[in-house]
Amino acid sequence: GTPNNGGSVITASGLIFIAATTDNLIRAIDIESGETVWRDELPAGGQANPMMYEADGRQYLVIMAGGHHFMETPPGDYLVAYALPE
């Protein structure tokens, strides 16, 4: 375990998206099994709350990757968006 700095967002299908740890990864975790089912490396630390939105029937995940000095992740000023599978 490590400290976390940031929240998560949960989809209706039972995926938890979180990127609040001491690495640059954002993860999707199955709420039932606890298994990490997807992950991606962010360009800077993702110690922020991910957000979800829908546009034209498609669901998107967005996170601000700004890093954090206490979490010792690299700083940045990125806004990263992912389109969820249709």
mmCIF file of N, CA and C in Angstrom:
data_model
loop_
_atom_site.group_PDB
_atom_site.id
_atom_site.type_symbol
_atom_site.label_atom_id
_atom_site.label_comp_id
_atom_site.label_asym_id
_atom_site.label_seq_id
_atom_site.Cartn_x
_atom_site.Cartn_y
_atom_site.Cartn_z
ATOM 1 N N GLY A 1 0.803 -1.180 0.000
ATOM 2 C CA GLY A 1 0.000 0.000 0.000
ATOM 3 C C GLY A 1 0.855 1.255 0.000
ATOM 4 N N THR A 2 0.321 2.280 -0.586
ATOM 5 C CA THR A 2 0.972 3.589 -0.602
ATOM 6 C C THR A 2 -0.077 4.645 -0.301
ATOM 7 N N PRO A 3 0.361 5.829 0.075
ATOM 8 C CA PRO A 3 -0.606 6.914 0.238
ATOM 9 C C PRO A 3 -1.282 7.221 -1.093
ATOM 10 N N ASN A 4 -2.477 7.717 -1.037
ATOM 11 C CA ASN A 4 -3.193 8.158 -2.232
ATOM 12 C C ASN A 4 -3.502 9.638 -2.081
ATOM 13 N N ASN A 5 -3.454 10.342 -3.193
ATOM 14 C CA ASN A 5 -3.740 11.772 -3.186
ATOM 15 C C ASN A 5 -4.613 12.066 -4.401
ATOM 16 N N GLY A 6 -5.901 11.941 -4.214
ATOM 17 C CA GLY A 6 -6.867 12.125 -5.293
ATOM 18 C C GLY A 6 -7.960 11.088 -5.147
ATOM 19 N N GLY A 7 -9.052 11.348 -5.772
ATOM 20 C CA GLY A 7 -10.192 10.452 -5.657
ATOM 21 C C GLY A 7 -10.318 9.522 -6.843
ATOM 22 N N SER A 8 -11.478 8.940 -6.957
ATOM 23 C CA SER A 8 -11.774 8.014 -8.052
ATOM 24 C C SER A 8 -13.136 8.360 -8.641
ATOM 25 N N VAL A 9 -13.449 7.715 -9.736
ATOM 26 C CA VAL A 9 -14.780 7.813 -10.328
ATOM 27 C C VAL A 9 -15.208 6.380 -10.665
ATOM 28 N N ILE A 10 -16.483 6.088 -10.477
ATOM 29 C CA ILE A 10 -17.006 4.745 -10.714
ATOM 30 C C ILE A 10 -18.074 4.810 -11.793
ATOM 31 N N THR A 11 -17.972 3.912 -12.764
ATOM 32 C CA THR A 11 -18.958 3.867 -13.841
ATOM 33 C C THR A 11 -20.132 2.976 -13.432
ATOM 34 N N ALA A 12 -21.228 3.110 -14.151
ATOM 35 C CA ALA A 12 -22.410 2.279 -13.902
ATOM 36 C C ALA A 12 -22.112 0.809 -14.165
ATOM 37 N N SER A 13 -21.127 0.520 -15.014
ATOM 38 C CA SER A 13 -20.771 -0.871 -15.316
ATOM 39 C C SER A 13 -19.834 -1.474 -14.273
ATOM 40 N N GLY A 14 -19.441 -0.691 -13.252
ATOM 41 C CA GLY A 14 -18.646 -1.241 -12.165
ATOM 42 C C GLY A 14 -17.147 -1.121 -12.317
ATOM 43 N N LEU A 15 -16.682 -0.129 -13.058
ATOM 44 C CA LEU A 15 -15.247 0.133 -13.155
ATOM 45 C C LEU A 15 -14.885 1.332 -12.288
ATOM 46 N N ILE A 16 -13.830 1.188 -11.518
ATOM 47 C CA ILE A 16 -13.293 2.286 -10.723
ATOM 48 C C ILE A 16 -12.073 2.813 -11.462
ATOM 49 N N PHE A 17 -12.066 4.089 -11.793
ATOM 50 C CA PHE A 17 -10.895 4.724 -12.409
ATOM 51 C C PHE A 17 -10.205 5.555 -11.339
ATOM 52 N N ILE A 18 -8.888 5.339 -11.181
ATOM 53 C CA ILE A 18 -8.123 6.054 -10.165
ATOM 54 C C ILE A 18 -6.679 6.207 -10.629
ATOM 55 N N ALA A 19 -6.072 7.334 -10.231
ATOM 56 C CA ALA A 19 -4.670 7.606 -10.578
ATOM 57 C C ALA A 19 -3.988 8.352 -9.444
ATOM 58 N N ALA A 20 -4.285 8.031 -8.226
ATOM 59 C CA ALA A 20 -3.880 8.844 -7.074
ATOM 60 C C ALA A 20 -2.628 8.334 -6.368
ATOM 61 N N THR A 21 -1.910 7.379 -6.951
ATOM 62 C CA THR A 21 -0.788 6.762 -6.262
ATOM 63 C C THR A 21 0.537 7.446 -6.592
ATOM 64 N N THR A 22 1.633 6.855 -6.123
ATOM 65 C CA THR A 22 2.954 7.465 -6.276
ATOM 66 C C THR A 22 3.628 7.092 -7.597
ATOM 67 N N ASP A 23 2.866 6.724 -8.581
ATOM 68 C CA ASP A 23 3.395 6.492 -9.916
ATOM 69 C C ASP A 23 2.585 7.332 -10.908
ATOM 70 N N ASN A 24 2.868 7.200 -12.175
ATOM 71 C CA ASN A 24 2.174 7.988 -13.205
ATOM 72 C C ASN A 24 1.069 7.196 -13.888
ATOM 73 N N LEU A 25 0.548 6.173 -13.249
ATOM 74 C CA LEU A 25 -0.438 5.308 -13.889
ATOM 75 C C LEU A 25 -1.859 5.712 -13.525
ATOM 76 N N ILE A 26 -2.741 5.555 -14.504
ATOM 77 C CA ILE A 26 -4.179 5.595 -14.250
ATOM 78 C C ILE A 26 -4.672 4.173 -14.452
ATOM 79 N N ARG A 27 -5.559 3.747 -13.593
ATOM 80 C CA ARG A 27 -6.014 2.358 -13.621
ATOM 81 C C ARG A 27 -7.530 2.274 -13.654
ATOM 82 N N ALA A 28 -8.003 1.175 -14.259
ATOM 83 C CA ALA A 28 -9.414 0.785 -14.169
ATOM 84 C C ALA A 28 -9.442 -0.509 -13.366
ATOM 85 N N ILE A 29 -10.210 -0.506 -12.289
ATOM 86 C CA ILE A 29 -10.295 -1.656 -11.396
ATOM 87 C C ILE A 29 -11.732 -2.151 -11.381
ATOM 88 N N ASP A 30 -11.907 -3.450 -11.548
ATOM 89 C CA ASP A 30 -13.243 -4.051 -11.487
ATOM 90 C C ASP A 30 -13.729 -3.995 -10.044
ATOM 91 N N ILE A 31 -14.888 -3.383 -9.824
ATOM 92 C CA ILE A 31 -15.394 -3.182 -8.465
ATOM 93 C C ILE A 31 -15.744 -4.507 -7.769
ATOM 94 N N GLU A 32 -16.091 -5.534 -8.533
ATOM 95 C CA GLU A 32 -16.466 -6.826 -7.944
ATOM 96 C C GLU A 32 -15.248 -7.654 -7.566
ATOM 97 N N SER A 33 -14.271 -7.764 -8.481
ATOM 98 C CA SER A 33 -13.124 -8.646 -8.261
ATOM 99 C C SER A 33 -11.911 -7.946 -7.657
ATOM 100 N N GLY A 34 -11.836 -6.618 -7.802
ATOM 101 C CA GLY A 34 -10.663 -5.887 -7.354
ATOM 102 C C GLY A 34 -9.497 -5.979 -8.328
ATOM 103 N N GLU A 35 -9.713 -6.637 -9.461
ATOM 104 C CA GLU A 35 -8.664 -6.826 -10.465
ATOM 105 C C GLU A 35 -8.465 -5.559 -11.303
ATOM 106 N N THR A 36 -7.201 -5.207 -11.558
ATOM 107 C CA THR A 36 -6.898 -4.115 -12.481
ATOM 108 C C THR A 36 -7.111 -4.639 -13.895
ATOM 109 N N VAL A 37 -8.054 -4.039 -14.615
ATOM 110 C CA VAL A 37 -8.404 -4.519 -15.954
ATOM 111 C C VAL A 37 -7.824 -3.650 -17.070
ATOM 112 N N TRP A 38 -7.295 -2.481 -16.712
ATOM 113 C CA TRP A 38 -6.681 -1.576 -17.695
ATOM 114 C C TRP A 38 -5.805 -0.604 -16.937
ATOM 115 N N ARG A 39 -4.721 -0.166 -17.603
ATOM 116 C CA ARG A 39 -3.899 0.892 -17.050
ATOM 117 C C ARG A 39 -3.165 1.591 -18.181
ATOM 118 N N ASP A 40 -2.793 2.833 -17.924
ATOM 119 C CA ASP A 40 -2.044 3.605 -18.899
ATOM 120 C C ASP A 40 -1.115 4.546 -18.140
ATOM 121 N N GLU A 41 0.016 4.868 -18.744
ATOM 122 C CA GLU A 41 0.957 5.787 -18.117
ATOM 123 C C GLU A 41 0.629 7.215 -18.533
ATOM 124 N N LEU A 42 0.474 8.074 -17.552
ATOM 125 C CA LEU A 42 0.210 9.494 -17.787
ATOM 126 C C LEU A 42 1.527 10.235 -17.993
ATOM 127 N N PRO A 43 1.502 11.395 -18.666
ATOM 128 C CA PRO A 43 2.725 12.154 -18.902
ATOM 129 C C PRO A 43 3.275 12.838 -17.651
ATOM 130 N N ALA A 44 2.513 12.876 -16.587
ATOM 131 C CA ALA A 44 2.918 13.423 -15.290
ATOM 132 C C ALA A 44 2.050 12.733 -14.248
ATOM 133 N N GLY A 45 2.322 12.998 -12.970
ATOM 134 C CA GLY A 45 1.529 12.366 -11.923
ATOM 135 C C GLY A 45 0.054 12.724 -12.023
ATOM 136 N N GLY A 46 -0.785 11.750 -11.757
ATOM 137 C CA GLY A 46 -2.236 11.951 -11.864
ATOM 138 C C GLY A 46 -2.915 12.066 -10.517
ATOM 139 N N GLN A 47 -2.358 12.844 -9.630
ATOM 140 C CA GLN A 47 -2.955 13.000 -8.304
ATOM 141 C C GLN A 47 -4.103 14.008 -8.386
ATOM 142 N N ALA A 48 -5.191 13.550 -8.959
ATOM 143 C CA ALA A 48 -6.392 14.373 -9.154
ATOM 144 C C ALA A 48 -7.582 13.435 -9.293
ATOM 145 N N ASN A 49 -8.771 13.984 -9.177
ATOM 146 C CA ASN A 49 -9.978 13.176 -9.367
ATOM 147 C C ASN A 49 -10.275 13.039 -10.856
ATOM 148 N N PRO A 50 -10.386 11.805 -11.362
ATOM 149 C CA PRO A 50 -10.814 11.629 -12.746
ATOM 150 C C PRO A 50 -12.273 12.067 -12.901
ATOM 151 N N MET A 51 -12.641 12.422 -14.119
ATOM 152 C CA MET A 51 -14.013 12.840 -14.414
ATOM 153 C C MET A 51 -14.533 12.051 -15.608
ATOM 154 N N MET A 52 -15.835 11.849 -15.650
ATOM 155 C CA MET A 52 -16.482 11.174 -16.774
ATOM 156 C C MET A 52 -17.468 12.140 -17.410
ATOM 157 N N TYR A 53 -17.588 12.040 -18.739
ATOM 158 C CA TYR A 53 -18.638 12.789 -19.419
ATOM 159 C C TYR A 53 -19.067 12.026 -20.648
ATOM 160 N N GLU A 54 -20.197 12.403 -21.180
ATOM 161 C CA GLU A 54 -20.742 11.760 -22.377
ATOM 162 C C GLU A 54 -20.971 12.813 -23.440
ATOM 163 N N ALA A 55 -20.617 12.482 -24.678
ATOM 164 C CA ALA A 55 -20.859 13.362 -25.816
ATOM 165 C C ALA A 55 -21.256 12.503 -27.007
ATOM 166 N N ASP A 56 -22.369 12.835 -27.603
ATOM 167 C CA ASP A 56 -22.870 12.103 -28.764
ATOM 168 C C ASP A 56 -22.967 10.600 -28.505
ATOM 169 N N GLY A 57 -23.384 10.232 -27.293
ATOM 170 C CA GLY A 57 -23.584 8.832 -26.961
ATOM 171 C C GLY A 57 -22.318 8.084 -26.595
ATOM 172 N N ARG A 58 -21.176 8.750 -26.588
ATOM 173 C CA ARG A 58 -19.894 8.113 -26.255
ATOM 174 C C ARG A 58 -19.444 8.588 -24.883
ATOM 175 N N GLN A 59 -18.914 7.683 -24.077
ATOM 176 C CA GLN A 59 -18.475 8.027 -22.729
ATOM 177 C C GLN A 59 -16.964 8.259 -22.727
ATOM 178 N N TYR A 60 -16.531 9.306 -21.995
ATOM 179 C CA TYR A 60 -15.123 9.689 -21.940
ATOM 180 C C TYR A 60 -14.660 9.804 -20.502
ATOM 181 N N LEU A 61 -13.380 9.514 -20.304
ATOM 182 C CA LEU A 61 -12.705 9.670 -19.031
ATOM 183 C C LEU A 61 -11.660 10.770 -19.201
ATOM 184 N N VAL A 62 -11.601 11.704 -18.269
ATOM 185 C CA VAL A 62 -10.659 12.822 -18.336
ATOM 186 C C VAL A 62 -9.949 12.945 -16.992
ATOM 187 N N ILE A 63 -8.653 13.247 -17.046
ATOM 188 C CA ILE A 63 -7.905 13.494 -15.807
ATOM 189 C C ILE A 63 -6.851 14.563 -16.057
ATOM 190 N N MET A 64 -6.645 15.383 -15.054
ATOM 191 C CA MET A 64 -5.590 16.392 -15.099
ATOM 192 C C MET A 64 -4.331 15.755 -14.521
ATOM 193 N N ALA A 65 -3.255 15.727 -15.300
ATOM 194 C CA ALA A 65 -1.977 15.176 -14.851
ATOM 195 C C ALA A 65 -1.034 16.335 -14.570
ATOM 196 N N GLY A 66 -0.972 16.735 -13.314
ATOM 197 C CA GLY A 66 -0.156 17.877 -12.932
ATOM 198 C C GLY A 66 1.009 17.526 -12.029
ATOM 199 N N GLY A 67 1.069 16.260 -11.589
ATOM 200 C CA GLY A 67 2.127 15.850 -10.685
ATOM 201 C C GLY A 67 1.905 16.380 -9.284
ATOM 202 N N HIS A 68 2.795 15.957 -8.378
ATOM 203 C CA HIS A 68 2.662 16.381 -6.987
ATOM 204 C C HIS A 68 4.004 16.221 -6.296
ATOM 205 N N HIS A 69 4.479 17.288 -5.656
ATOM 206 C CA HIS A 69 5.797 17.239 -5.021
ATOM 207 C C HIS A 69 5.856 16.223 -3.876
ATOM 208 N N PHE A 70 4.830 16.129 -3.050
ATOM 209 C CA PHE A 70 4.822 15.193 -1.934
ATOM 210 C C PHE A 70 4.801 13.747 -2.418
ATOM 211 N N MET A 71 4.086 13.491 -3.499
ATOM 212 C CA MET A 71 3.991 12.139 -4.052
ATOM 213 C C MET A 71 5.205 11.801 -4.914
ATOM 214 N N GLU A 72 6.073 12.784 -5.122
ATOM 215 C CA GLU A 72 7.307 12.631 -5.889
ATOM 216 C C GLU A 72 7.058 12.153 -7.317
ATOM 217 N N THR A 73 5.986 12.656 -7.923
ATOM 218 C CA THR A 73 5.734 12.386 -9.336
ATOM 219 C C THR A 73 6.114 13.633 -10.128
ATOM 220 N N PRO A 74 6.489 13.451 -11.397
ATOM 221 C CA PRO A 74 6.936 14.602 -12.179
ATOM 222 C C PRO A 74 5.806 15.610 -12.390
ATOM 223 N N PRO A 75 6.140 16.900 -12.370
ATOM 224 C CA PRO A 75 5.122 17.921 -12.610
ATOM 225 C C PRO A 75 4.759 18.003 -14.081
ATOM 226 N N GLY A 76 3.599 18.558 -14.346
ATOM 227 C CA GLY A 76 3.142 18.749 -15.716
ATOM 228 C C GLY A 76 1.907 19.622 -15.729
ATOM 229 N N ASP A 77 1.396 19.864 -16.910
ATOM 230 C CA ASP A 77 0.155 20.635 -17.054
ATOM 231 C C ASP A 77 -0.690 20.028 -18.164
ATOM 232 N N TYR A 78 -0.958 18.747 -18.024
ATOM 233 C CA TYR A 78 -1.665 17.987 -19.049
ATOM 234 C C TYR A 78 -3.118 17.722 -18.663
ATOM 235 N N LEU A 79 -3.975 17.724 -19.658
ATOM 236 C CA LEU A 79 -5.341 17.248 -19.515
ATOM 237 C C LEU A 79 -5.472 16.083 -20.490
ATOM 238 N N VAL A 80 -5.695 14.887 -19.969
ATOM 239 C CA VAL A 80 -5.692 13.660 -20.772
ATOM 240 C C VAL A 80 -7.108 13.114 -20.839
ATOM 241 N N ALA A 81 -7.548 12.765 -22.041
ATOM 242 C CA ALA A 81 -8.890 12.211 -22.226
ATOM 243 C C ALA A 81 -8.808 10.846 -22.915
ATOM 244 N N TYR A 82 -9.677 9.970 -22.495
ATOM 245 C CA TYR A 82 -9.785 8.629 -23.078
ATOM 246 C C TYR A 82 -11.227 8.382 -23.487
ATOM 247 N N ALA A 83 -11.433 7.793 -24.650
ATOM 248 C CA ALA A 83 -12.774 7.373 -25.063
ATOM 249 C C ALA A 83 -12.960 5.921 -24.605
ATOM 250 N N LEU A 84 -14.042 5.651 -23.890
ATOM 251 C CA LEU A 84 -14.325 4.287 -23.483
ATOM 252 C C LEU A 84 -14.819 3.494 -24.683
ATOM 253 N N PRO A 85 -14.592 2.169 -24.673
ATOM 254 C CA PRO A 85 -15.061 1.349 -25.799
ATOM 255 C C PRO A 85 -16.569 1.482 -25.988
ATOM 256 N N GLU A 86 -16.992 1.418 -27.209
ATOM 257 C CA GLU A 86 -18.418 1.525 -27.517
ATOM 258 C C GLU A 86 -19.125 0.220 -27.216
#
